[in-house]
C-alpha positions as a LaTeX table, in Angstrom:
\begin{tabular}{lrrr}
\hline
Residue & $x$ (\AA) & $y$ (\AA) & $z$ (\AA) \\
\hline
Unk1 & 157.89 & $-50.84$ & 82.37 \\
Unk2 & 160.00 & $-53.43$ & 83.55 \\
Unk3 & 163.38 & $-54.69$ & 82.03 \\
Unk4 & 162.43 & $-57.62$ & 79.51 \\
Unk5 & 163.46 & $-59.30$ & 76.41 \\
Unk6 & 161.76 & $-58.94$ & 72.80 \\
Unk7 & 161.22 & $-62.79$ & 73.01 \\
Unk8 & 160.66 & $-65.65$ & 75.75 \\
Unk9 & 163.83 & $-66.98$ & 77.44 \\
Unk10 & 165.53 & $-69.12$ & 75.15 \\
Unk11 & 165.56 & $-72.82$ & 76.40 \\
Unk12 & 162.05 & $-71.59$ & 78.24 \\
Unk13 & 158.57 & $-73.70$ & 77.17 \\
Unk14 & 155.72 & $-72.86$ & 78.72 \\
Unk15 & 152.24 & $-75.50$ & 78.81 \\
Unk16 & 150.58 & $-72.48$ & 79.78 \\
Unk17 & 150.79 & $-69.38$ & 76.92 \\
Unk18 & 149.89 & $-66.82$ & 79.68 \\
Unk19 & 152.34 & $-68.20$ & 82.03 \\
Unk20 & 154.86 & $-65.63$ & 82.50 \\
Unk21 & 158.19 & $-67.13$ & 83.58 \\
Unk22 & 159.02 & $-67.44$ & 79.47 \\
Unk23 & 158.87 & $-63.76$ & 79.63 \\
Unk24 & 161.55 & $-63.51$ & 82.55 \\
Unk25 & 166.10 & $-63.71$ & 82.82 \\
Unk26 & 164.61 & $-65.30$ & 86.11 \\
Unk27 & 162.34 & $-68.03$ & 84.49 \\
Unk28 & 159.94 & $-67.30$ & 87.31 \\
Unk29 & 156.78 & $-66.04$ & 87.50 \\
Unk30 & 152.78 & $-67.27$ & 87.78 \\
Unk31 & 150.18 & $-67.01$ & 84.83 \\
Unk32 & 148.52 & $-63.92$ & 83.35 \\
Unk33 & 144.77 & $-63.55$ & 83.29 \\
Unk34 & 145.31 & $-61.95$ & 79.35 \\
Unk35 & 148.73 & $-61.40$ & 77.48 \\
Unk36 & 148.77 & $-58.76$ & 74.70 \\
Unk37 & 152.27 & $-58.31$ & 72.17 \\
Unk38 & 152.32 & $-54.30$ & 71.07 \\
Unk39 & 154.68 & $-53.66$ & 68.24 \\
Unk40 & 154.33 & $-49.91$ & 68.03 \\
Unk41 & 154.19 & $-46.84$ & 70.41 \\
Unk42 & 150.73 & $-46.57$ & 69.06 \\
Unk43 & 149.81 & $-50.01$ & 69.61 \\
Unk44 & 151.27 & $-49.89$ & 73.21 \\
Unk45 & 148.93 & $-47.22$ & 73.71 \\
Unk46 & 145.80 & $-48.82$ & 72.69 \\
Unk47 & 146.49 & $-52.14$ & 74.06 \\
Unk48 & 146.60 & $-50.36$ & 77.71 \\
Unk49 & 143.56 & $-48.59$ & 76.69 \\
Unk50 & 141.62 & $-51.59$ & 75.65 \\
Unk51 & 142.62 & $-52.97$ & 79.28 \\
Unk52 & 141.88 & $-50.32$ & 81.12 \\
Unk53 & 138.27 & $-50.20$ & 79.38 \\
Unk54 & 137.99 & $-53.76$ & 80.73 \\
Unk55 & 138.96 & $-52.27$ & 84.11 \\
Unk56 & 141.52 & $-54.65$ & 84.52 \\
Unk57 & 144.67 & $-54.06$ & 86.40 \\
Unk58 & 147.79 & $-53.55$ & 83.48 \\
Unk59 & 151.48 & $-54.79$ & 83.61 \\
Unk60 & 153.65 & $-53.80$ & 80.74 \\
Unk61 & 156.72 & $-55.95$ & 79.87 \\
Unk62 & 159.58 & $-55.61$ & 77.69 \\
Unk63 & 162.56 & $-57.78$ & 78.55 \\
Unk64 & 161.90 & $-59.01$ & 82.30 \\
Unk65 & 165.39 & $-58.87$ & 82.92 \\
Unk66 & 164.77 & $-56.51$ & 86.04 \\
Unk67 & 161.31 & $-57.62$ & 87.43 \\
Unk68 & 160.14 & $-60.61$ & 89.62 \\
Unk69 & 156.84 & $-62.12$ & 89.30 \\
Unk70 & 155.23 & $-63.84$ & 92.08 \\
Unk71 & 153.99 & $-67.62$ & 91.82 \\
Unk72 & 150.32 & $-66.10$ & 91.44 \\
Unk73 & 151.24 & $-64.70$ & 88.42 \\
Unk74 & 149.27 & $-61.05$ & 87.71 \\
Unk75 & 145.58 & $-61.17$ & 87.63 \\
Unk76 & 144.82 & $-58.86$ & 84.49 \\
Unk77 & 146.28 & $-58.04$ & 81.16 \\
Unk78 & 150.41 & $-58.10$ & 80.63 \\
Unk79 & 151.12 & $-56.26$ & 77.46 \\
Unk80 & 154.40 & $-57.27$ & 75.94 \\
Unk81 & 156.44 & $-54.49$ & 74.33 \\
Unk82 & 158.03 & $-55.67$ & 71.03 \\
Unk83 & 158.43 & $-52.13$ & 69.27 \\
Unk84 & 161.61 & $-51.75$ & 67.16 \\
Unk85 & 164.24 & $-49.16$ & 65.86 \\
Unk86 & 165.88 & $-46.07$ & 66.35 \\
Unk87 & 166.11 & $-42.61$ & 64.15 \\
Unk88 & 168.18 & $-40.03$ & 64.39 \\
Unk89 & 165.93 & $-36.69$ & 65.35 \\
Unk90 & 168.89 & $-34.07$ & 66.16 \\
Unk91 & 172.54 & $-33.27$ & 65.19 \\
Unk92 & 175.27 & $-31.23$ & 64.97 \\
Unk93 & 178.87 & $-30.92$ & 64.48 \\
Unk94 & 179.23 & $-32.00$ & 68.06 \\
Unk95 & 176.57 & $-34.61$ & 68.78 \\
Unk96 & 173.58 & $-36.74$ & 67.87 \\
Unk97 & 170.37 & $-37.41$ & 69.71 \\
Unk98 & 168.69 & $-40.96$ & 68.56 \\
Unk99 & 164.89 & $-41.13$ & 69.52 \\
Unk100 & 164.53 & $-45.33$ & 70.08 \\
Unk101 & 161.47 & $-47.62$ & 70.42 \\
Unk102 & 161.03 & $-48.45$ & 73.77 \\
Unk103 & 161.19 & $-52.16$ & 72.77 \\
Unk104 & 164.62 & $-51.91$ & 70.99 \\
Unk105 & 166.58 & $-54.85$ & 73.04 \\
Unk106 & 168.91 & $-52.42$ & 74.78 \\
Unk107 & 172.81 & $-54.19$ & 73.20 \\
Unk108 & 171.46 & $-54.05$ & 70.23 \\
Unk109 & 171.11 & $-50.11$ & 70.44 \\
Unk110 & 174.87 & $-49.97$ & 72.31 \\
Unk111 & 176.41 & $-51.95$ & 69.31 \\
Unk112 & 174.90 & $-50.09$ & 66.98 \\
Unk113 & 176.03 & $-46.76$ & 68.74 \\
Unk114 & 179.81 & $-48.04$ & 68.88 \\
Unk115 & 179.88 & $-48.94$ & 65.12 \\
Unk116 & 178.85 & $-45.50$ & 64.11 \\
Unk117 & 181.41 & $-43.99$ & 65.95 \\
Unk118 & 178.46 & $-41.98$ & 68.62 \\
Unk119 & 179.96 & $-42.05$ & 72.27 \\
Unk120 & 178.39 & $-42.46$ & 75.66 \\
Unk121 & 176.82 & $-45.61$ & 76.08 \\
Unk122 & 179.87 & $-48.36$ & 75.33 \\
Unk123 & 180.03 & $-49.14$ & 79.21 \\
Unk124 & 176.54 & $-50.13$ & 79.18 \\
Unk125 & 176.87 & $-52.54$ & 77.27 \\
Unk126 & 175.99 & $-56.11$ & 77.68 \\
Unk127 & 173.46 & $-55.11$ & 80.10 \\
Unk128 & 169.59 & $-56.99$ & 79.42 \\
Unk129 & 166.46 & $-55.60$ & 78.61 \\
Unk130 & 165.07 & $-53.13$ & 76.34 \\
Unk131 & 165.72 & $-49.48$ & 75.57 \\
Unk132 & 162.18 & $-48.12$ & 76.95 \\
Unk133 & 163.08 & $-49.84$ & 80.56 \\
Unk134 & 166.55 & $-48.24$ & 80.93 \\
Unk135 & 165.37 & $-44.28$ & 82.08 \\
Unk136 & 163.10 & $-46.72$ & 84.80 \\
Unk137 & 165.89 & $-47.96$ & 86.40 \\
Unk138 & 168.30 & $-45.81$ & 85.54 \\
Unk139 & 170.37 & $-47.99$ & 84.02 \\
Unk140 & 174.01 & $-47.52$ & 85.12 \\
Unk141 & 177.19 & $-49.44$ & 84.78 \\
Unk142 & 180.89 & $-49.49$ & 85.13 \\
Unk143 & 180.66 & $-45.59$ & 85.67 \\
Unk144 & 177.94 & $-44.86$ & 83.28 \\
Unk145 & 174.55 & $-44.35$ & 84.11 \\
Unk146 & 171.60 & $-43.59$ & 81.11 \\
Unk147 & 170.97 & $-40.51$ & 83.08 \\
Unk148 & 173.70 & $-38.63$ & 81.37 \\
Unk149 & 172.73 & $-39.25$ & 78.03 \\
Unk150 & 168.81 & $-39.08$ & 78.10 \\
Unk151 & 167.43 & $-35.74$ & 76.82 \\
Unk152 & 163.75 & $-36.71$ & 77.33 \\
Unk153 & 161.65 & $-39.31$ & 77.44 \\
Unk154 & 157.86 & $-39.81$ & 75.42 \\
Unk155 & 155.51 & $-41.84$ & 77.50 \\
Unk156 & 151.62 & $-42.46$ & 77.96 \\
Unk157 & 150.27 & $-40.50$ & 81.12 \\
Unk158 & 147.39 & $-43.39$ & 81.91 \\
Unk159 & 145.93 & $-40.49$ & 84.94 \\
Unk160 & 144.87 & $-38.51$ & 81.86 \\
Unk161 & 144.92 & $-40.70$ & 79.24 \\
Unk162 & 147.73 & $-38.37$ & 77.23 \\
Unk163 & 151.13 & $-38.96$ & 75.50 \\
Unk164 & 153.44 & $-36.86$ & 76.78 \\
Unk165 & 157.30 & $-36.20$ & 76.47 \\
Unk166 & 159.31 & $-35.76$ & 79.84 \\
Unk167 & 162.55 & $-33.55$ & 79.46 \\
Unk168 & 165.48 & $-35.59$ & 81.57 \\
Unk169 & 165.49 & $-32.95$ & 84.29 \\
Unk170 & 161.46 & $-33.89$ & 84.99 \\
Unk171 & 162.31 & $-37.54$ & 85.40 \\
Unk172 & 163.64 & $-37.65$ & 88.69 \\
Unk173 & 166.93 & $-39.30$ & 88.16 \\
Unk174 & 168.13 & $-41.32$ & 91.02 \\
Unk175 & 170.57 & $-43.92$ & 92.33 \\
Unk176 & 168.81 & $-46.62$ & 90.30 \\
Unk177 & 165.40 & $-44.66$ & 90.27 \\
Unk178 & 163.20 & $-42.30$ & 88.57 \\
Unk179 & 159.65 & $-41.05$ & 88.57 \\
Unk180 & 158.56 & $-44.07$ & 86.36 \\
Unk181 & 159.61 & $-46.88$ & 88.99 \\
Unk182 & 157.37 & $-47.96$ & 91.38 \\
Unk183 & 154.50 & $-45.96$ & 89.29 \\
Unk184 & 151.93 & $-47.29$ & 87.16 \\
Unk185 & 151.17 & $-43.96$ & 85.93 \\
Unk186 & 153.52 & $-43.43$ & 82.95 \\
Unk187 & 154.35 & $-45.91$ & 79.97 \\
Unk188 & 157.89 & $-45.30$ & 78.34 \\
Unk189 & 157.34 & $-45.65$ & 74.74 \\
Unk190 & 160.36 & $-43.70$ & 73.15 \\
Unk191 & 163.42 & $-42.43$ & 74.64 \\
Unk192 & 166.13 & $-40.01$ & 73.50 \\
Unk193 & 169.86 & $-39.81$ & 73.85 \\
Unk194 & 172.26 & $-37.43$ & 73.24 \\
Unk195 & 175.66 & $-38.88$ & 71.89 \\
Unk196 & 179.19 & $-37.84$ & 71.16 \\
Unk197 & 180.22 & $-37.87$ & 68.00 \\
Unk198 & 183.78 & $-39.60$ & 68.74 \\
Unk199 & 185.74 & $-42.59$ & 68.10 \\
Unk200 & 186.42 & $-42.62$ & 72.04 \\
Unk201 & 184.52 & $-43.35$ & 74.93 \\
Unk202 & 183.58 & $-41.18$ & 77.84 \\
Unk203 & 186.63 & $-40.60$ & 80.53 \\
Unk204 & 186.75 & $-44.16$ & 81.80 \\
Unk205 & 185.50 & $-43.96$ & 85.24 \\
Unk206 & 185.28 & $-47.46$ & 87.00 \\
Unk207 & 188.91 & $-48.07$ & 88.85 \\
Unk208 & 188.27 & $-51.86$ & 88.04 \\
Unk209 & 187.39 & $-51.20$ & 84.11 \\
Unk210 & 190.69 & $-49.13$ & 83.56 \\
Unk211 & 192.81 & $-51.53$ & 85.30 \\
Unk212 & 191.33 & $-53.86$ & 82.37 \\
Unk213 & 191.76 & $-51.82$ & 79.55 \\
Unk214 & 195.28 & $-51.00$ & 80.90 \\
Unk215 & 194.84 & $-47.25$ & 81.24 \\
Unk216 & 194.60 & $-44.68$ & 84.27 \\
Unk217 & 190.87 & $-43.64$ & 85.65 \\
Unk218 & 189.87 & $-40.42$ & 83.40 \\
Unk219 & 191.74 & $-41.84$ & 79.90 \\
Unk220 & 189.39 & $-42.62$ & 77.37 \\
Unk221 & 189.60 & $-45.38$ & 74.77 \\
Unk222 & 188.50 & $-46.22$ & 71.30 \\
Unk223 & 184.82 & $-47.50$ & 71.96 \\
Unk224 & 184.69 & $-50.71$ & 70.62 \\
Unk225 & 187.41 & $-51.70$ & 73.20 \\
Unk226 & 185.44 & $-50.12$ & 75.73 \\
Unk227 & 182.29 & $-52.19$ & 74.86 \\
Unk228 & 184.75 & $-55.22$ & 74.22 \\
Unk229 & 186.53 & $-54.98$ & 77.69 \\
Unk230 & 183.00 & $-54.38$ & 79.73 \\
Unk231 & 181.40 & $-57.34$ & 77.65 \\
Unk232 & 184.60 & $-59.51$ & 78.77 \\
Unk233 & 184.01 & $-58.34$ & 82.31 \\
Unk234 & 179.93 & $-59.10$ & 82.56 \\
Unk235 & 180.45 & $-62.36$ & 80.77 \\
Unk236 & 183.18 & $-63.47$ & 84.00 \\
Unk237 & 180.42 & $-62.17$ & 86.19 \\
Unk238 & 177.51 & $-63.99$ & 84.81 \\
Unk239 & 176.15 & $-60.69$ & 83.73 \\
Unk240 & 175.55 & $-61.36$ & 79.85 \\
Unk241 & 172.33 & $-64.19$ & 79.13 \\
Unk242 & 173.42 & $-67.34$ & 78.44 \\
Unk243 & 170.46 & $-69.87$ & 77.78 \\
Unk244 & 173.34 & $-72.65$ & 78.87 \\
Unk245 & 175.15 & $-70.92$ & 81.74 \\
Unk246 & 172.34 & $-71.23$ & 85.11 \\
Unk247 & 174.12 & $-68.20$ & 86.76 \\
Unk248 & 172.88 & $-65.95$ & 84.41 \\
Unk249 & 169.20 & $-66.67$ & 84.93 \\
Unk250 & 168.87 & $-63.59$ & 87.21 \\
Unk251 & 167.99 & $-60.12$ & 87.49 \\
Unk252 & 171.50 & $-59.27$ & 87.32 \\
Unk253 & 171.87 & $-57.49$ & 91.24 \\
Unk254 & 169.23 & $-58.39$ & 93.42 \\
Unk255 & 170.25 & $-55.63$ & 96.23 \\
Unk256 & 171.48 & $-51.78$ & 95.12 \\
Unk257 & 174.58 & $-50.71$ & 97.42 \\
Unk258 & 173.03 & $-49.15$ & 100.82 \\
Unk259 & 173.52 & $-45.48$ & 100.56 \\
Unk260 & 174.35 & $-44.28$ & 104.27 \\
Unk261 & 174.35 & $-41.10$ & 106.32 \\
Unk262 & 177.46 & $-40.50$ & 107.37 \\
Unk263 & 176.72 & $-41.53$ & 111.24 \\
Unk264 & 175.41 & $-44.95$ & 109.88 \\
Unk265 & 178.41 & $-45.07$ & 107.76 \\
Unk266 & 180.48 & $-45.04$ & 111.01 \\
Unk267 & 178.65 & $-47.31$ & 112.70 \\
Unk268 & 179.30 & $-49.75$ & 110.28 \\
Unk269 & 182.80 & $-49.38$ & 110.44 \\
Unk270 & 183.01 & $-49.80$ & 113.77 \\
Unk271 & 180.70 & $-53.23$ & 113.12 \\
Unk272 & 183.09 & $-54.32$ & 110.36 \\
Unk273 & 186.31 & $-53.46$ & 112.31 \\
Unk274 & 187.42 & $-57.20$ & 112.67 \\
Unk275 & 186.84 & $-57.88$ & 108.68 \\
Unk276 & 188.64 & $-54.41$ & 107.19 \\
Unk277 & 187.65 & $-51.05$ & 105.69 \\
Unk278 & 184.49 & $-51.31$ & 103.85 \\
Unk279 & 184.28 & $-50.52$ & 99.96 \\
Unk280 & 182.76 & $-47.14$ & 100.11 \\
Unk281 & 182.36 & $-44.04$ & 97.97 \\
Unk282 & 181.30 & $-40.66$ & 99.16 \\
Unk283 & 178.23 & $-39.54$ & 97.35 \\
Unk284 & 176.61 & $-36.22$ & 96.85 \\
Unk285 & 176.57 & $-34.66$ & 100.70 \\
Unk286 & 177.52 & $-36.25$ & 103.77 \\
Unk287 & 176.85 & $-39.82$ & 102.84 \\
Unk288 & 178.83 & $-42.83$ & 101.50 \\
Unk289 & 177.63 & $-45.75$ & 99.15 \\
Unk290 & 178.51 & $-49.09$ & 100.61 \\
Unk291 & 179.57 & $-52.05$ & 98.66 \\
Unk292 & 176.24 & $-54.51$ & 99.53 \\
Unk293 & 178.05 & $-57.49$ & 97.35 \\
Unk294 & 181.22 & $-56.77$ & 100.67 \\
Unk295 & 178.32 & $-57.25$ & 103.15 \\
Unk296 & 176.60 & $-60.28$ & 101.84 \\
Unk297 & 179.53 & $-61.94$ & 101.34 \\
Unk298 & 181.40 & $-61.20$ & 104.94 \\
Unk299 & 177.79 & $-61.78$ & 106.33 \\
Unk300 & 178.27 & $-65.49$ & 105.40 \\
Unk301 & 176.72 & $-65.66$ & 102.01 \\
Unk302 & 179.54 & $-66.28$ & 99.46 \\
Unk303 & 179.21 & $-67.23$ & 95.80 \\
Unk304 & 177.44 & $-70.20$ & 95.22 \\
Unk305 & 175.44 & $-70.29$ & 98.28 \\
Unk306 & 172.31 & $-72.42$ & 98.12 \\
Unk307 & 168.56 & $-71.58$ & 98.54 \\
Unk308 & 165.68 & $-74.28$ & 98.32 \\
Unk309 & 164.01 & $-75.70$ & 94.87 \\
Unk310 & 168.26 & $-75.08$ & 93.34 \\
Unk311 & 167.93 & $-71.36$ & 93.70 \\
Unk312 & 171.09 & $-69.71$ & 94.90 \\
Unk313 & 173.66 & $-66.76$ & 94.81 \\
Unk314 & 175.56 & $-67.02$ & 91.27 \\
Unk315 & 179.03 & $-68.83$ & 91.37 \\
Unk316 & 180.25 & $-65.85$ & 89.72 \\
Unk317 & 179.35 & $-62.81$ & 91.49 \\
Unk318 & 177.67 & $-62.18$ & 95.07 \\
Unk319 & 174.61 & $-59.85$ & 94.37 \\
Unk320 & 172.74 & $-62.15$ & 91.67 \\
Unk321 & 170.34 & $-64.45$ & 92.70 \\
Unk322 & 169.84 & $-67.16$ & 90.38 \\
Unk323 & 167.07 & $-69.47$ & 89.39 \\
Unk324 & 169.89 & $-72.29$ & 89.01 \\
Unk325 & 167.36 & $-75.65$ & 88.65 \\
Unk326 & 165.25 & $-73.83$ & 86.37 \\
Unk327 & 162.33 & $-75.03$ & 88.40 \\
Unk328 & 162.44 & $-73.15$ & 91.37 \\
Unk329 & 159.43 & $-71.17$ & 92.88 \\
Unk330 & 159.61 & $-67.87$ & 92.95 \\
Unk331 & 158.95 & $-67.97$ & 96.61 \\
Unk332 & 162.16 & $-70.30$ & 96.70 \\
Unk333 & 163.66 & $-67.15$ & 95.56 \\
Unk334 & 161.96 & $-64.70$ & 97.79 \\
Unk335 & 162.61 & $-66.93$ & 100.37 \\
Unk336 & 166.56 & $-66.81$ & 100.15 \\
Unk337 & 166.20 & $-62.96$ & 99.32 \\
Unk338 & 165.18 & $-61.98$ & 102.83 \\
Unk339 & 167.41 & $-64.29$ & 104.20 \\
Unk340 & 170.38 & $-62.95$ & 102.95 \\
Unk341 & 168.84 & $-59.38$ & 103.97 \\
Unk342 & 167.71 & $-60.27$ & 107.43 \\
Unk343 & 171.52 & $-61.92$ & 107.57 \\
Unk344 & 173.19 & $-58.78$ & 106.65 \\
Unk345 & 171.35 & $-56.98$ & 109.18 \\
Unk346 & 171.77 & $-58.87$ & 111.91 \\
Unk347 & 175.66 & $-58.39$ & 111.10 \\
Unk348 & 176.16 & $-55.58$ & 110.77 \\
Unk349 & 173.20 & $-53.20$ & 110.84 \\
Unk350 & 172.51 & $-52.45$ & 107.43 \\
Unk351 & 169.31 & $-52.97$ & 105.36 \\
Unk352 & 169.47 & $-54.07$ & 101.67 \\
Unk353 & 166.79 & $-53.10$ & 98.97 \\
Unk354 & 165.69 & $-55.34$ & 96.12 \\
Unk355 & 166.93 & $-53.36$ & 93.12 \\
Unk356 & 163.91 & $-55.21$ & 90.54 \\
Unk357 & 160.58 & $-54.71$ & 90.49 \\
Unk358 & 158.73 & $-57.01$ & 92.60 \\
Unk359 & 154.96 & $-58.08$ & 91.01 \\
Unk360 & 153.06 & $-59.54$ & 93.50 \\
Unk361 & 155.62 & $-60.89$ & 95.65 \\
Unk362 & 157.35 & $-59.18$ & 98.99 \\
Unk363 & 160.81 & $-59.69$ & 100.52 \\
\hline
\end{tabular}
């Protein structure tokens, strides 16, 4: 399922009601052959059913805050997810575990966690999209990724026609991946978390997060100024919608941080030597995650930087791509994707991935 909002893009109108760009942060995206609203796990279910009895091809969209859709627009059914809520289904002295709709928009769930004092996803907040799309991605932020609280995950197996639930170590957690990316097989309808009970937040993690919150990496802090500090932080970035601020009509980061061998690692250094070290962390084994907004920037593509049809990288942070006129193409946007990628290359060897979901469009 791909990151969307419960409702179109506010300031968005389409002529067309199938037309999907309403449906997108991007504003982008071609007309639908059928679009179906689900406002249950149930209805979810039967509404890809129904589809698939049609034998027509299925996309299922929640927030579309992490998917681009191609000019062509997707020729068979879209099937908007607009279930609500969360319950609590497990407790103790210790924790809680909250089984939410996949539709639940995703701040809405983090605020709700902070107020009742449940701890481990405050740094996530401010981040678009719905609750369902999150294990997809693996939503992570500011040194928190989902993966750490999910316990399991309940989603329709369309091979066999089943509803199944996933435990967390069967989902294939990943660097901003998981068995349901990429896969038309499964369709998240409810997820469950596993929270602290405790009026702090996780050890803060992110070097740039505790320099903001005035306190030393591994300290933790009450959560609400957690969520407080990383909303401050997103908002400077262009990372929290705002129907009147262009640089947030974007997927957020267009490109995830190139995750290198070590020998690749040292190539780049030695490509880089004239510009500085890097930003680099060492990951799991011999390999290091490289900073991709560092390379798109000393490639020659710094904030701002304009694409045809007024599409262009945010004024406020390197690695979001934004539909700025409002009008653009999505090839306009495809089109200044690969040149950014082809541009990084060229400099300095490296290959950057699209982090969203591309629908029927390639960079």
């Amino acid at each position: 399922m791909s990151d969307v909002y419960a409702e179109p893009a506010t300031g968005a109108h389409p002529t067309d009601p199938a037309t999907l760009a309403p449906y997108t942060t991007l504003r982008l995206g071609g007309a639908a052959n059928r679009l179906e609203t689900a406002t249950s796990a149930e209805e979810i279910v039967r509404k890809v059913q129904e589809a698939e009895s049609r034998d027509e091809p299925v996309l299922v969209l929640a927030g579309g805050s992490n998917v681009v859709i191609g000019d062509q627009g997707f020729a068979g059914t879209v099937v908007l997810i607009r279930s609500r809520g969360f319950r609590v289904v497990a407790e103790d002295a210790d924790t809680v575990t909250v089984r939410v709709e996949a539709g639940e928009p995703w701040d809405d769930l983090v605020a709700a966690t902070v107020e009742r004092g449940w701890s481990g996803l405050e740094c996530l907040s401010g981040v678009p999209g719905s609750a369902g799309a999150t294990p997809i991605q693996n939503v992570g932020a500011y040194g928190q990724e989902v993966a750490e609280t999910i316990v399991g995950v309940e989603a329709y197996d369309r091979t066999h026609g089943t509803v199944v639930r996933i435990d967390a170590a069967d989902c294939g957690f990943a660097y901003r991946g998981s068995i349901f990316k990429y896969s038309d097989r499964w369709v998240v309808l409810t997820v469950d978390f596993r929270l602290a009970r405790s009026p702090l937040s996780g050890p803060v993690r992110y070097a740039e997060l505790a320099r903001a919150l005035g306190v030393e990496v591994g300290d933790r802090v009450p959560l609400a100024d957690a969520r407080a500090t990383v909303l401050r932080l997103r908002a400077g970035k262009g990372m929290v919608l705002d129907a009147d601020d262009p640089d947030t009509w974007s997927v957020g980061s267009f490109f995830t941080n190139p995750v290198l061998e070590r020998e690749a690692y040292e190539l780049l250094r030695e490509r880089a030597a004239d510009l500085g070290e890097p930003p680099a962390w060492p990951g799991a084994g011999d390999v290091v995650k490289v900073s991709a907004a560092w390379l798109i920037d000393k490639a020659g593509f710094g904030k701002g930087y304009a694409g045809p049809e007024g599409v262009a990288i945010s004024s406020k942070h390197t690695l979001a791509l934004t539909n700025r006129s409002g009008t653009a193409r999505t090839a306009a946007l495809v089109a200044l994707a690969r040149e950014i990628r082809d541009g990084v290359h060229d400099r300095f060897g490296v290959t950057l991935h699209p982090e969203p979901v591309l629908i029927n469009c390639i960079i």
